[in-house]
Tab-separated table of C-alpha atoms in Angstrom:
chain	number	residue	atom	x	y	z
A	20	UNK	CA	0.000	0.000	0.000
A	21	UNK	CA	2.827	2.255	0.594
A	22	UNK	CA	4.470	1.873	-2.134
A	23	UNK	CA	1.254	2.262	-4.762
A	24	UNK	CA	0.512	5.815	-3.016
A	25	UNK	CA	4.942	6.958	-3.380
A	26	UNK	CA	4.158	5.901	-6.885
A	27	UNK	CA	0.643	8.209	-6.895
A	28	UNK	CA	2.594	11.117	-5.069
A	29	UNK	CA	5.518	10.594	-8.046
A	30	UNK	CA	3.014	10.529	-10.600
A	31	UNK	CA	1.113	13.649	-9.385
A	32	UNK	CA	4.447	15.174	-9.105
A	33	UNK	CA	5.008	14.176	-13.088
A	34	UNK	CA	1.808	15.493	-14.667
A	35	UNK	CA	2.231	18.668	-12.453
A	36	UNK	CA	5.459	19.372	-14.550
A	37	UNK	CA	4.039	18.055	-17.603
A	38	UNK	CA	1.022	20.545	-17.542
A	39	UNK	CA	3.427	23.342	-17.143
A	40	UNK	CA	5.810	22.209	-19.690
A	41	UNK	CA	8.625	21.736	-16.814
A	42	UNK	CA	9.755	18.090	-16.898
A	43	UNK	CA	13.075	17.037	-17.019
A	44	UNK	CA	14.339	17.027	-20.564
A	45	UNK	CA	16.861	15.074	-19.447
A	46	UNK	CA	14.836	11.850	-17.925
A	47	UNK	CA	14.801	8.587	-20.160
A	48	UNK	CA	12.148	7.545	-22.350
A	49	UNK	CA	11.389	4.395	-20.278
A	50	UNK	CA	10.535	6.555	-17.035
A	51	UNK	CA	8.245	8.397	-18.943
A	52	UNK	CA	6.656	5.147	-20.221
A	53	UNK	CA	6.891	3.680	-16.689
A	54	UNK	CA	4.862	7.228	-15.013
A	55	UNK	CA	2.475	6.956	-17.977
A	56	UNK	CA	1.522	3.023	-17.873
A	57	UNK	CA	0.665	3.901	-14.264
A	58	UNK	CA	-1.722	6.572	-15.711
A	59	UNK	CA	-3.631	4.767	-18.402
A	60	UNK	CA	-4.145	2.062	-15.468
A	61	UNK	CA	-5.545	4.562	-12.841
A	62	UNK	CA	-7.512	6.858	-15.618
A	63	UNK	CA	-7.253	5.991	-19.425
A	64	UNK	CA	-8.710	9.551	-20.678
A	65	UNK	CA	-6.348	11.606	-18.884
A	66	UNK	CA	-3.294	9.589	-20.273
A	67	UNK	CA	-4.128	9.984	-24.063
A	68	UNK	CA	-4.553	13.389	-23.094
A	69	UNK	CA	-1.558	13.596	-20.810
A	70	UNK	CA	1.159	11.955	-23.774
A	71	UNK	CA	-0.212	14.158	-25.842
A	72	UNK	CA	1.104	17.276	-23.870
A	73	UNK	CA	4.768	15.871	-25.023
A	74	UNK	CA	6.910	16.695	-28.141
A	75	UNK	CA	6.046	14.382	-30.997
A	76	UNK	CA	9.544	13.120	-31.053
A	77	UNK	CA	9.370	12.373	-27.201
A	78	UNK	CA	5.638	10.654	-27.792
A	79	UNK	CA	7.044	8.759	-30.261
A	80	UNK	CA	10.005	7.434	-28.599
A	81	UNK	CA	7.851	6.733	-25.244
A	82	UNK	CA	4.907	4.975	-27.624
A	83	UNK	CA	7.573	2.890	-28.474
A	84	UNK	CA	8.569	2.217	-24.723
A	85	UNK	CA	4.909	1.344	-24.059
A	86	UNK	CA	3.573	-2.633	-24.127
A	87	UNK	CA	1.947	-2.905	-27.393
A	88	UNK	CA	-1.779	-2.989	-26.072
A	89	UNK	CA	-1.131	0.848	-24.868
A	90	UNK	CA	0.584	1.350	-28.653
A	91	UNK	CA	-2.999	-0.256	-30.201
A	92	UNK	CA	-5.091	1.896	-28.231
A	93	UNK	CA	-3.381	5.122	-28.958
A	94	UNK	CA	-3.317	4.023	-32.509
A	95	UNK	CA	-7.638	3.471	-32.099
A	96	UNK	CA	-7.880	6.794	-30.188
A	97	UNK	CA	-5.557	8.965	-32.551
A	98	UNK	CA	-6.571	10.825	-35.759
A	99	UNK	CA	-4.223	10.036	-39.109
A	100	UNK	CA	-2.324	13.209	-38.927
A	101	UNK	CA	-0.840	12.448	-35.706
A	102	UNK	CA	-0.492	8.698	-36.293
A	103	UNK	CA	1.663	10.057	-39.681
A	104	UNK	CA	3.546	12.795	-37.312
A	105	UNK	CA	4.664	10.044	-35.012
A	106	UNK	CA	5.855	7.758	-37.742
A	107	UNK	CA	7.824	10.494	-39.431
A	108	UNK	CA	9.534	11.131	-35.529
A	109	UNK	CA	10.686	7.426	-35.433
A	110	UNK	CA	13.790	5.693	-36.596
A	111	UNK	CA	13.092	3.509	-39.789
A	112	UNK	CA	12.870	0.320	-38.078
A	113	UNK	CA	10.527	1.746	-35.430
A	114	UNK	CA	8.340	3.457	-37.784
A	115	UNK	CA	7.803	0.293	-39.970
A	116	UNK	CA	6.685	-1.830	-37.200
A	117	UNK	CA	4.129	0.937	-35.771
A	118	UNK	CA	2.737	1.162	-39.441
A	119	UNK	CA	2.018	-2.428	-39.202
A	120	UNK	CA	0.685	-2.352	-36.283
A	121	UNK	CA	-1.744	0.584	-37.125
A	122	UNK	CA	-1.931	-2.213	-40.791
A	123	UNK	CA	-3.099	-4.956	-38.356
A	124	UNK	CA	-5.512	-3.020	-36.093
A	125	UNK	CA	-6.729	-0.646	-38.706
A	126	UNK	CA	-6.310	-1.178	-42.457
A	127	UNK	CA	-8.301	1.621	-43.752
A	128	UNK	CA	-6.851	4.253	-41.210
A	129	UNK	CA	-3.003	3.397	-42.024
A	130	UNK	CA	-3.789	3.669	-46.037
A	131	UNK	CA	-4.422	7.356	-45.264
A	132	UNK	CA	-1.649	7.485	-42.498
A	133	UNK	CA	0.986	6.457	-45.113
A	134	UNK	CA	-0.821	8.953	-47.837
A	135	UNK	CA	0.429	11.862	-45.199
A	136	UNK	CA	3.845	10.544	-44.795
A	137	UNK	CA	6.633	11.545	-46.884
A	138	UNK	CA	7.799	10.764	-50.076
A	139	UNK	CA	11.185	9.191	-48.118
A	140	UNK	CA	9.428	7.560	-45.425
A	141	UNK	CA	7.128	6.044	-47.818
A	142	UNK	CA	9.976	4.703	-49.807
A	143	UNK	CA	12.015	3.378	-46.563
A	144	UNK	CA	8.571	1.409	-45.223
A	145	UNK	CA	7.759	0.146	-48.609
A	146	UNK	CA	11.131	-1.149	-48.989
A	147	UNK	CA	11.699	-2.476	-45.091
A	148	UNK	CA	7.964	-4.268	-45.122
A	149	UNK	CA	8.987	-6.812	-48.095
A	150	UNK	CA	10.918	-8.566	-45.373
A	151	UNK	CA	9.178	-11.228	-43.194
A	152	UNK	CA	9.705	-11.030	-39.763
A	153	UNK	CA	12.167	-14.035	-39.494
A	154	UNK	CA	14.571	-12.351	-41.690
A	155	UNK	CA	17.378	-9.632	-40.786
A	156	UNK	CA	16.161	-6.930	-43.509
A	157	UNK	CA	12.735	-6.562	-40.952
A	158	UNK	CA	15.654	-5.858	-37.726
A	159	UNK	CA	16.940	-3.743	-40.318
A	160	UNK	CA	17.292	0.540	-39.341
A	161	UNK	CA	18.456	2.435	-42.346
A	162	UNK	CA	19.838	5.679	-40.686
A	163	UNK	CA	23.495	4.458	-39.966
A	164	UNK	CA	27.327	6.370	-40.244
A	165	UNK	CA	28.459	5.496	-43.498
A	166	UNK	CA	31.713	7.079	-44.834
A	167	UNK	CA	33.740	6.680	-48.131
A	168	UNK	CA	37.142	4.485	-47.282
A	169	UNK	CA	38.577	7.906	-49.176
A	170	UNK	CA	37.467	10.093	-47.073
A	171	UNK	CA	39.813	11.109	-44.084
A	172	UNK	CA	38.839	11.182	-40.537
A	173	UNK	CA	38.185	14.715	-40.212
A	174	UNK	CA	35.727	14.155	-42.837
A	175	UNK	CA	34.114	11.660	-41.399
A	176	UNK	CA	33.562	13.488	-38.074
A	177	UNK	CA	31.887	16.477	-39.870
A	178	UNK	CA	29.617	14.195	-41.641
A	179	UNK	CA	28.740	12.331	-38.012
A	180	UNK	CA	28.523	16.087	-36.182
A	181	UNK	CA	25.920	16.673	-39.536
A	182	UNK	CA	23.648	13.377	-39.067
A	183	UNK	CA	23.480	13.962	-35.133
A	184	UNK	CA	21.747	17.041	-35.684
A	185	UNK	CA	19.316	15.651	-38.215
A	186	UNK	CA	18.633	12.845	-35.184
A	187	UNK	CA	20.263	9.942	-36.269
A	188	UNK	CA	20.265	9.270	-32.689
A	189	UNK	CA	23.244	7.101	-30.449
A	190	UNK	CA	26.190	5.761	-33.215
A	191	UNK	CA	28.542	3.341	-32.073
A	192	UNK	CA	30.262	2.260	-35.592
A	193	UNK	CA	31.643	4.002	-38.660
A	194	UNK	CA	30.689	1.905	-41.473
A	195	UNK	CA	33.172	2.081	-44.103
A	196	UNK	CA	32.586	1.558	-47.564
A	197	UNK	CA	34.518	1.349	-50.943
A	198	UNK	CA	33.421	4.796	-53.556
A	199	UNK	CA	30.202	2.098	-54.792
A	200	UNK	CA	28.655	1.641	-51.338
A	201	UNK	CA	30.472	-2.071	-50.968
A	202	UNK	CA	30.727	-2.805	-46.938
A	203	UNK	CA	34.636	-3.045	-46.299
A	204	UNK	CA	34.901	-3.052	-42.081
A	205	UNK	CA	33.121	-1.815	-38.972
A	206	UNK	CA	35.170	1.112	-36.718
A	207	UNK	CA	34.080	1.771	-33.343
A	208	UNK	CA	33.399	5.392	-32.366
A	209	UNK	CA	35.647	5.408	-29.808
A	210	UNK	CA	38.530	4.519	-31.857
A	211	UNK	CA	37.992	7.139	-34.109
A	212	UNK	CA	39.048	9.600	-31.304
A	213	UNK	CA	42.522	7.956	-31.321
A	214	UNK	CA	43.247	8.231	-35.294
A	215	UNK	CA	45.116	11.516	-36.620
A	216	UNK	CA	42.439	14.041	-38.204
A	217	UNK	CA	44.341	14.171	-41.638
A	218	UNK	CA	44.639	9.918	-41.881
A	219	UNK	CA	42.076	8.575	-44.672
A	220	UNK	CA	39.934	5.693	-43.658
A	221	UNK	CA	42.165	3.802	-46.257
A	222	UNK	CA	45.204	4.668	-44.458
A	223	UNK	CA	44.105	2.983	-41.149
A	224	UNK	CA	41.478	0.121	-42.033
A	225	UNK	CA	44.058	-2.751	-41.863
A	226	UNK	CA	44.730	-1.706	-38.245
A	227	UNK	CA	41.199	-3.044	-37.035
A	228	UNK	CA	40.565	-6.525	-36.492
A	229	UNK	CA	37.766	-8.658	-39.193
A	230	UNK	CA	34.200	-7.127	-39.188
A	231	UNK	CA	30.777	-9.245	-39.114
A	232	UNK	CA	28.074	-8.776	-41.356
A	233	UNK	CA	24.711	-10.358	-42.108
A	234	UNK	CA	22.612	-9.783	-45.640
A	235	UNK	CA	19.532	-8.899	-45.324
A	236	UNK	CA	17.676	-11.570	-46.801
A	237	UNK	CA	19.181	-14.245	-44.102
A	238	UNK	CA	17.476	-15.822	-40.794
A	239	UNK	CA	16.868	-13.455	-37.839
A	240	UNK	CA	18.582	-16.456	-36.359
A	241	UNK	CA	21.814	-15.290	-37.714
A	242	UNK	CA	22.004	-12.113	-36.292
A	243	UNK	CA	21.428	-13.352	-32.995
A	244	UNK	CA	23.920	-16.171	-33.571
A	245	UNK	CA	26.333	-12.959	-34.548
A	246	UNK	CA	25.531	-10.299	-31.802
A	247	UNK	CA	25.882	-12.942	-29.166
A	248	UNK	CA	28.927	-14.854	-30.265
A	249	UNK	CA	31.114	-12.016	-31.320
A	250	UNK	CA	29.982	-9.320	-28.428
A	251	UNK	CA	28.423	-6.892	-31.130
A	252	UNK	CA	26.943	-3.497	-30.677
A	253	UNK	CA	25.837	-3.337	-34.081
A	254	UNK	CA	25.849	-5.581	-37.225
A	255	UNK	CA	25.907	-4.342	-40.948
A	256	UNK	CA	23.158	-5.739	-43.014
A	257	UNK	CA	24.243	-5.940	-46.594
A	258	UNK	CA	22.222	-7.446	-49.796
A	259	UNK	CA	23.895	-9.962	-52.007
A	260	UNK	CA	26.136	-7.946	-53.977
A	261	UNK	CA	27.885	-6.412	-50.480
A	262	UNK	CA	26.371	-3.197	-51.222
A	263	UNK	CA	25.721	-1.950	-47.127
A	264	UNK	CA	21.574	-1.396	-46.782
A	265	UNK	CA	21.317	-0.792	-43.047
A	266	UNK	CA	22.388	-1.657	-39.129
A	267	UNK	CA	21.055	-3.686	-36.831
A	268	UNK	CA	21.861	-2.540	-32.670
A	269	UNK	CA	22.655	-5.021	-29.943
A	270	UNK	CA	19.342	-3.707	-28.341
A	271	UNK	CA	16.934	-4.567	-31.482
A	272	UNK	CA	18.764	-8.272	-31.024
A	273	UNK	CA	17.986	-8.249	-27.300
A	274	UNK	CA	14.222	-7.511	-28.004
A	275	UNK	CA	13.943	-10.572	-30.148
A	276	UNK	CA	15.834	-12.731	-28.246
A	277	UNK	CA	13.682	-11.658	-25.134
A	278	UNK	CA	10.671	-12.396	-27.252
A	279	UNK	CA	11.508	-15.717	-27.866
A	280	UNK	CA	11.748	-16.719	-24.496
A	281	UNK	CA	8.512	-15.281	-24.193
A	282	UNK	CA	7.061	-16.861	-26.422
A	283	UNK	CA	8.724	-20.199	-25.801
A	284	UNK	CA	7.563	-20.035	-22.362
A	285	UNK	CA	4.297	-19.239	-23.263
A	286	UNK	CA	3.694	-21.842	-25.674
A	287	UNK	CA	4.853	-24.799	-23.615
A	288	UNK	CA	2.430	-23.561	-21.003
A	289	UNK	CA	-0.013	-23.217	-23.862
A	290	UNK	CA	-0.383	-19.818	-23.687
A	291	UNK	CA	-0.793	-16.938	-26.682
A	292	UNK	CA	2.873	-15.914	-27.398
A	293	UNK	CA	1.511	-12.340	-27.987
A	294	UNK	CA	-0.533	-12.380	-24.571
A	295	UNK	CA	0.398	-9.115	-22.186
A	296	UNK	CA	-0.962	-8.597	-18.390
A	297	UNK	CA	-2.191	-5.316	-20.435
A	298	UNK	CA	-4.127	-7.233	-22.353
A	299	UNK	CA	-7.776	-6.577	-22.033
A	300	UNK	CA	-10.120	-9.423	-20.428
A	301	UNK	CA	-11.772	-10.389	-24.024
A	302	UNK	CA	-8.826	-11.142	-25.499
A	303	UNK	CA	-6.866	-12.993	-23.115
A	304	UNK	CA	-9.684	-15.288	-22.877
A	305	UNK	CA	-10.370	-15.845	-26.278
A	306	UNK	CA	-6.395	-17.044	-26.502
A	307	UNK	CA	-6.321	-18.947	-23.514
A	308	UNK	CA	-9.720	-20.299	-24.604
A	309	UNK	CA	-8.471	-22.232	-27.406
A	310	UNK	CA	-5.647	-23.924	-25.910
A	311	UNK	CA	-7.610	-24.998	-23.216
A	312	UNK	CA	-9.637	-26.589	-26.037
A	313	UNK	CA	-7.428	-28.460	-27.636
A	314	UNK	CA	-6.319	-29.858	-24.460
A	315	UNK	CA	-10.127	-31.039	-23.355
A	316	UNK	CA	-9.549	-33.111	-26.907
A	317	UNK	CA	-6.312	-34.289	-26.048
A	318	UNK	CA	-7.728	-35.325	-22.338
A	319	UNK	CA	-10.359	-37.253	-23.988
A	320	UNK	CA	-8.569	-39.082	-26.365
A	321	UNK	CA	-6.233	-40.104	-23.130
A	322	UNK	CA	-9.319	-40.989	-21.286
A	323	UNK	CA	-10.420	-43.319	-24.552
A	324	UNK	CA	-7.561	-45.308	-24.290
A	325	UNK	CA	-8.698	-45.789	-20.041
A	326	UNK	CA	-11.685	-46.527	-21.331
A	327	UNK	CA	-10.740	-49.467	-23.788
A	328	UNK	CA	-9.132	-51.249	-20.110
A	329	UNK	CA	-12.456	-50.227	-18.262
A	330	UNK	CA	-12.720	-54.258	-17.295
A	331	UNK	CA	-8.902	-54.686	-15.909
A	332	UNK	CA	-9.424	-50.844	-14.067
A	333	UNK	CA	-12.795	-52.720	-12.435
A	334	UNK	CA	-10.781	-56.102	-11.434
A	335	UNK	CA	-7.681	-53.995	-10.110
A	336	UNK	CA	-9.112	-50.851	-8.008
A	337	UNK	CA	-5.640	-49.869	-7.462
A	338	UNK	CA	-4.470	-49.308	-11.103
A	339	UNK	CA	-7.190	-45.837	-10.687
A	340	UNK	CA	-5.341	-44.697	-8.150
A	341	UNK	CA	-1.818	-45.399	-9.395
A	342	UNK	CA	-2.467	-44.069	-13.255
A	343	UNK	CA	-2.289	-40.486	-12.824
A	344	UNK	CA	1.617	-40.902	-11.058
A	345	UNK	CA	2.545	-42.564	-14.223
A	346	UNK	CA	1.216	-39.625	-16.467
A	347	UNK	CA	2.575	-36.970	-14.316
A	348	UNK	CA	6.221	-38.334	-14.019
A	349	UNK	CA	6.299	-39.065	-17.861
A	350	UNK	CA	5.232	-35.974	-18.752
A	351	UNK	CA	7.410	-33.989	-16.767
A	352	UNK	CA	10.383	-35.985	-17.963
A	353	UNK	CA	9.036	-35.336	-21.512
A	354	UNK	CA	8.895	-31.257	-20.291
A	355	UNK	CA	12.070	-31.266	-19.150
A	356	UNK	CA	13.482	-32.750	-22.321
A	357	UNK	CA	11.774	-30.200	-24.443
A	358	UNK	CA	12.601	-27.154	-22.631
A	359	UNK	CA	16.155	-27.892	-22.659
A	360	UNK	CA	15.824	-28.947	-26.880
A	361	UNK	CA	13.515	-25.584	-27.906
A	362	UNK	CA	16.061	-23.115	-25.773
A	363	UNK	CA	19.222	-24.557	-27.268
A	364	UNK	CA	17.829	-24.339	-30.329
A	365	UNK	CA	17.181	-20.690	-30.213
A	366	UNK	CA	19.984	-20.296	-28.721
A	367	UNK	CA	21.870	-21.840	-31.814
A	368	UNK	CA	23.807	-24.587	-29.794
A	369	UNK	CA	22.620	-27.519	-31.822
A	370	UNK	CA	24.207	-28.501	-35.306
A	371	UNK	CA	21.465	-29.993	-37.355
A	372	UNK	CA	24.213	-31.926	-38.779
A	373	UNK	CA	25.661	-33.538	-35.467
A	374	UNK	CA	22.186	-35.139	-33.799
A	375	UNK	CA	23.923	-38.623	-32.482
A	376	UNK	CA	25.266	-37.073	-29.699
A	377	UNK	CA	22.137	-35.729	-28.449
A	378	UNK	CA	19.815	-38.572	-29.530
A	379	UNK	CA	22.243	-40.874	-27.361
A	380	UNK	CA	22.932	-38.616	-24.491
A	381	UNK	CA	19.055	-37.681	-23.988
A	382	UNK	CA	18.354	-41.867	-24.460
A	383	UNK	CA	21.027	-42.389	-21.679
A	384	UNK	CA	19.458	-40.381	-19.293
A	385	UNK	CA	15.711	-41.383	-20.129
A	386	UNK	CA	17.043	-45.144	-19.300
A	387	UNK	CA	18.641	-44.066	-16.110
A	388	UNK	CA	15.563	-42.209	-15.102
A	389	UNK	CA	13.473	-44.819	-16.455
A	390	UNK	CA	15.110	-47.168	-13.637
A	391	UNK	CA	15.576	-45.676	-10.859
A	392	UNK	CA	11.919	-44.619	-10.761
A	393	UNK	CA	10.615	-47.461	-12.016
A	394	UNK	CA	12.173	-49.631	-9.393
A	395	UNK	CA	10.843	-46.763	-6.873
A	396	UNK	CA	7.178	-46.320	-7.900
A	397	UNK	CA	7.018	-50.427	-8.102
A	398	UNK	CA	8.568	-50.580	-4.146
A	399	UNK	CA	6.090	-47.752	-2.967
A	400	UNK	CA	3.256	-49.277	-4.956
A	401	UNK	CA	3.648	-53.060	-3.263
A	402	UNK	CA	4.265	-51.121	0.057
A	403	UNK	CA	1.139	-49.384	-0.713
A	404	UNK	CA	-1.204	-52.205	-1.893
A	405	UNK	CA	0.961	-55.212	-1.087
A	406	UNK	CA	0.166	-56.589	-5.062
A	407	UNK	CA	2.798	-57.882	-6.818
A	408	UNK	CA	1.021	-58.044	-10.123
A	409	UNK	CA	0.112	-54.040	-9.383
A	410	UNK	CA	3.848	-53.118	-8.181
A	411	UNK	CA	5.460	-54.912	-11.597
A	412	UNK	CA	3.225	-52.909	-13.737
A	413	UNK	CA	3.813	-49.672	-12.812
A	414	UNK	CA	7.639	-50.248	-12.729
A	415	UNK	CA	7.404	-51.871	-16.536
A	416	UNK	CA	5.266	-48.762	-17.253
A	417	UNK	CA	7.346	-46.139	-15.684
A	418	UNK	CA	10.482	-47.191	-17.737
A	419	UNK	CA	8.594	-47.766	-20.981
A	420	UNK	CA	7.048	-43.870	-20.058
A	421	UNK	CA	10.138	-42.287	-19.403
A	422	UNK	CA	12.343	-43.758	-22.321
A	423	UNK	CA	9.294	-42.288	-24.504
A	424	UNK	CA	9.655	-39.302	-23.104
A	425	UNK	CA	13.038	-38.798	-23.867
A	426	UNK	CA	13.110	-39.849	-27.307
A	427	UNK	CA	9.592	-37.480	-27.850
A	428	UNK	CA	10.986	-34.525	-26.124
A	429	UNK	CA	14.365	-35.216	-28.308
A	430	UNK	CA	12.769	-35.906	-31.570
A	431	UNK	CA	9.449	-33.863	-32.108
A	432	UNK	CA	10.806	-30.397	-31.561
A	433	UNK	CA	13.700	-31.154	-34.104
A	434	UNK	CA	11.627	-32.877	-36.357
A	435	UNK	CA	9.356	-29.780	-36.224
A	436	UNK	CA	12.215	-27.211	-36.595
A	437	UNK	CA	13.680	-29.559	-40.134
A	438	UNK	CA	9.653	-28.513	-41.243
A	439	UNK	CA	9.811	-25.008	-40.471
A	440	UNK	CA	7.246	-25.394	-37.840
A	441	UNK	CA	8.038	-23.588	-34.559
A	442	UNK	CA	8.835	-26.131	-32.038
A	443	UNK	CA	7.716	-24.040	-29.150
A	444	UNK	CA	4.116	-23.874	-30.457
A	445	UNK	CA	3.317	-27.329	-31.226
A	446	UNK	CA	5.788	-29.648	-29.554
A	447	UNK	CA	3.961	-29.512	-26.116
A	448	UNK	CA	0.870	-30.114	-27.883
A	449	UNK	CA	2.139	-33.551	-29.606
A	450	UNK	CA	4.569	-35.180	-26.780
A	451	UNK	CA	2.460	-34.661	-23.736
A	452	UNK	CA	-0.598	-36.164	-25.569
A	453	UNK	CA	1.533	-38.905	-26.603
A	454	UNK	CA	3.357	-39.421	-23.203
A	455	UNK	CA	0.010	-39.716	-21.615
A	456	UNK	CA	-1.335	-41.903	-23.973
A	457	UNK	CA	1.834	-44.174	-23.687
A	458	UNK	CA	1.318	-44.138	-20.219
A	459	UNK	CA	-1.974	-44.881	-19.699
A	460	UNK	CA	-2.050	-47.666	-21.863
A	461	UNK	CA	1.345	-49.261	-21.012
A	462	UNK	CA	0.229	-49.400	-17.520
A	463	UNK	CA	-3.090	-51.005	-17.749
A	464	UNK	CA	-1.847	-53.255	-20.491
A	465	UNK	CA	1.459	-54.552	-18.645
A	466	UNK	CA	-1.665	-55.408	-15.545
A	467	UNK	CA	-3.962	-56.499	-17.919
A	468	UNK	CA	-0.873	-58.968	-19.167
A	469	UNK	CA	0.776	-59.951	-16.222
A	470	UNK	CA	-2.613	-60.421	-14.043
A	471	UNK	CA	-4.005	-62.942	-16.561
């Protein structure tokens, strides 16, 4: 409680300033998006008309700060000529993914947005937007410090001190190009300081160690790969002839990467990828709504294969009571496996050309595990029931489950990744449906077997 009113005070304090135009120019775009989420929670008129007290260049850069169901309703709640003003206020890559957005949620509002725009912008987001999402060119940001390898260093300073004040915002890299726009290497910034003022790029390029590039038209999985692997703060994105289109910043790699997890996460709990607590009440159950659907289905199929044993479950009272330990501990093997599978893969630390080792290292374990709790769930089931028949069952069915498991958790998600399916979305779907299955019906049928 004391903490919500500090944060009421604060944000009192904010919008005080912000009516008189006396904020500090100086505080980061996230704090203003933190003060104004807090806002649109307590009263949603006063925040549309509270962000739109702020520079359009400072709206836009907040907006973009903001989780994306605050973005959509300030796109529904916003007239064309601002939507346009704030797209023209963005960096390239920014703008192109909030006139999508406005695309998605509003077709016929961002055909007039991008009629306002200008000729350039127009051009950039036509040309950015032919890129699916999965590929580098749609990371892409086409405002970057490119300098002839002719040109000397003092040059190349004037030209940077020219595109900071036309807001090409923070540049950590010179990218250095032959006189036809060919990507040669990457300089840092700070190195620049060291190099005599009258040296020519030319003169100094074989000093710096080998640059990393990406085109444009390659997996999104490749920059990653790149940023994390080398320790990059940006990454050149070329097209096929080496001609140098655009850069992509450690913190646009970050964003994907932490909306994979998200998403991976999410859909091995079965949950929308896209889903936000911001989300609004109707939508979040619609999502959820349809998972939860397709696991009733998957539930009753499980329960049809209980149902073919219905006689042995009768005869043998116990099995009821044992069956759901076999499904749980099989499943969670099975979740285990996958989690570890999905989140290498994204991480890029398994060579689709060197499986053997994993097959037979994920096998091992699923035998070992497959033991040691089979011979435990058969020594607390005869302590439990004192049945022989009962106890032998569940330890034949608890090996069989978890040796499954393995080779499911193992197998599907790869299987689905050589398709091009995403492996987070489906895989939980398919193995713990199968896992249970297997597990039901190994257990009643090793009973069914070895009590006749």
């Amino acid at each position: 409680m004391g903490s919500e009113s500090t944060d009421i005070k604060s944000l009192d304090l904010y919008l005080e300033k912000l009516e008189k135009g006396t904020y500090d120019v100086h505080m980061s775009d996230a704090d203003h998006a933190d003060f104004l989420e807090i806002l649109k929670q307590h009263d949603e008129e006063k925040f549309f008309t509270y962000i739109n007290l702020l520079s359009v260049e400072l709206r836009a850069e907040i907006l973009m700060e903001l989780p994306l169901p605050f973005q959509v309703d300030y796109i529904e709640e916003s007239d064309e000529v601002r939507l346009s003003e704030i797209i023209e206020a963005l960096d390239s890559d920014d703008a192109t993914n909030f006139y999508l957005t406005i695309a998605k949620k509003e077709k016929e509002k961002s055909q007039k947005v991008f009629e306002l725009l200008s000729q350039k912008r127009q051009d950039t987001i036509s040309d950015l937007i032919t890129y699916p999402e999965d590929q580098a060119g749609a990371l892409m940001q086409t405002e970057l410090f490119m300098v002839p390898s002719y040109k000397s260093i003092d040059e190349g300073k004037a030209l940077l001190a020219r595109l900071k004040k036309e807001g090409i915002g923070t540049v950590q890299s010179a990218f250095i190009t032959d006189e036809r726009g060919k990507f040669i290497k990457t300089i840092p910034i700070d190195d620049l300081l060291l190099e005599s003022s009258d040296q020519t790029f030319d003169q100094i390029i074989d000093r710096y160690p080998e640059s990393y590039s990406v085109l444009a038209h390659e997996s999104i999985d490749k920059v990653i790969e790149s940023v994390s692997k080398y320790d990059l703060t940006t990454l050149a994105v070329l097209d096929n002839k080496g001609n140098l289109l655009g850069r992509i910043t450690h913190d646009d790699a970050l964003d994907v990467m932490q909306r994979r997890a998200t998403g991976q996460i999410y859909n091995l709990s079965r949950v929308h990828k896209d889903e936000e607590v911001q989300e609004s009440f109707v939508k979040s159950t619609q999502t959820r709504s349809i998972w939860l659907a397709i696991n009733l289905i998957n539930a009753i199929i499980a329960s049809l294969v209980i149902g073919v044993f219905e006689h042995t479950l009768s005869a043998i009272i116990e099995l009821a009571i044992l069956l759901p330990i076999v499904a749980n501990m099989a499943g969670t093997a099975s979740v285990q496996t996958m989690t570890v599978i999905i989140r290498q893969m994204a991480l890029g630390n398994i060579n689709f050309t060197l499986l053997r080792p994993i097959f037979l290292k994920e096998l091992r374990i699923a035998v070992a595990n497959g033991v040691i709790f089979g011979v435990m769930s058969s020594i607390a089931a005869h302590v439990w029931f004192g049945n022989m028949h009962v106890s032998v069952a569940i330890g034949l069915s608890m090996f069989v489950s978890f040796v499954l498991a393995g080779l499911l958790g193992t197998t599907v998600p790869i299987a689905l990744k050589k398709m091009n399916f995403d492996p987070a979305v489906a895989s939980s779907v398919i193995v713990i449906t199968a896992v249970d299955i297997i597990g039901f019906f190994s257990f009643l049928w090793f009973a069914k077997m070895i009590a006749l």
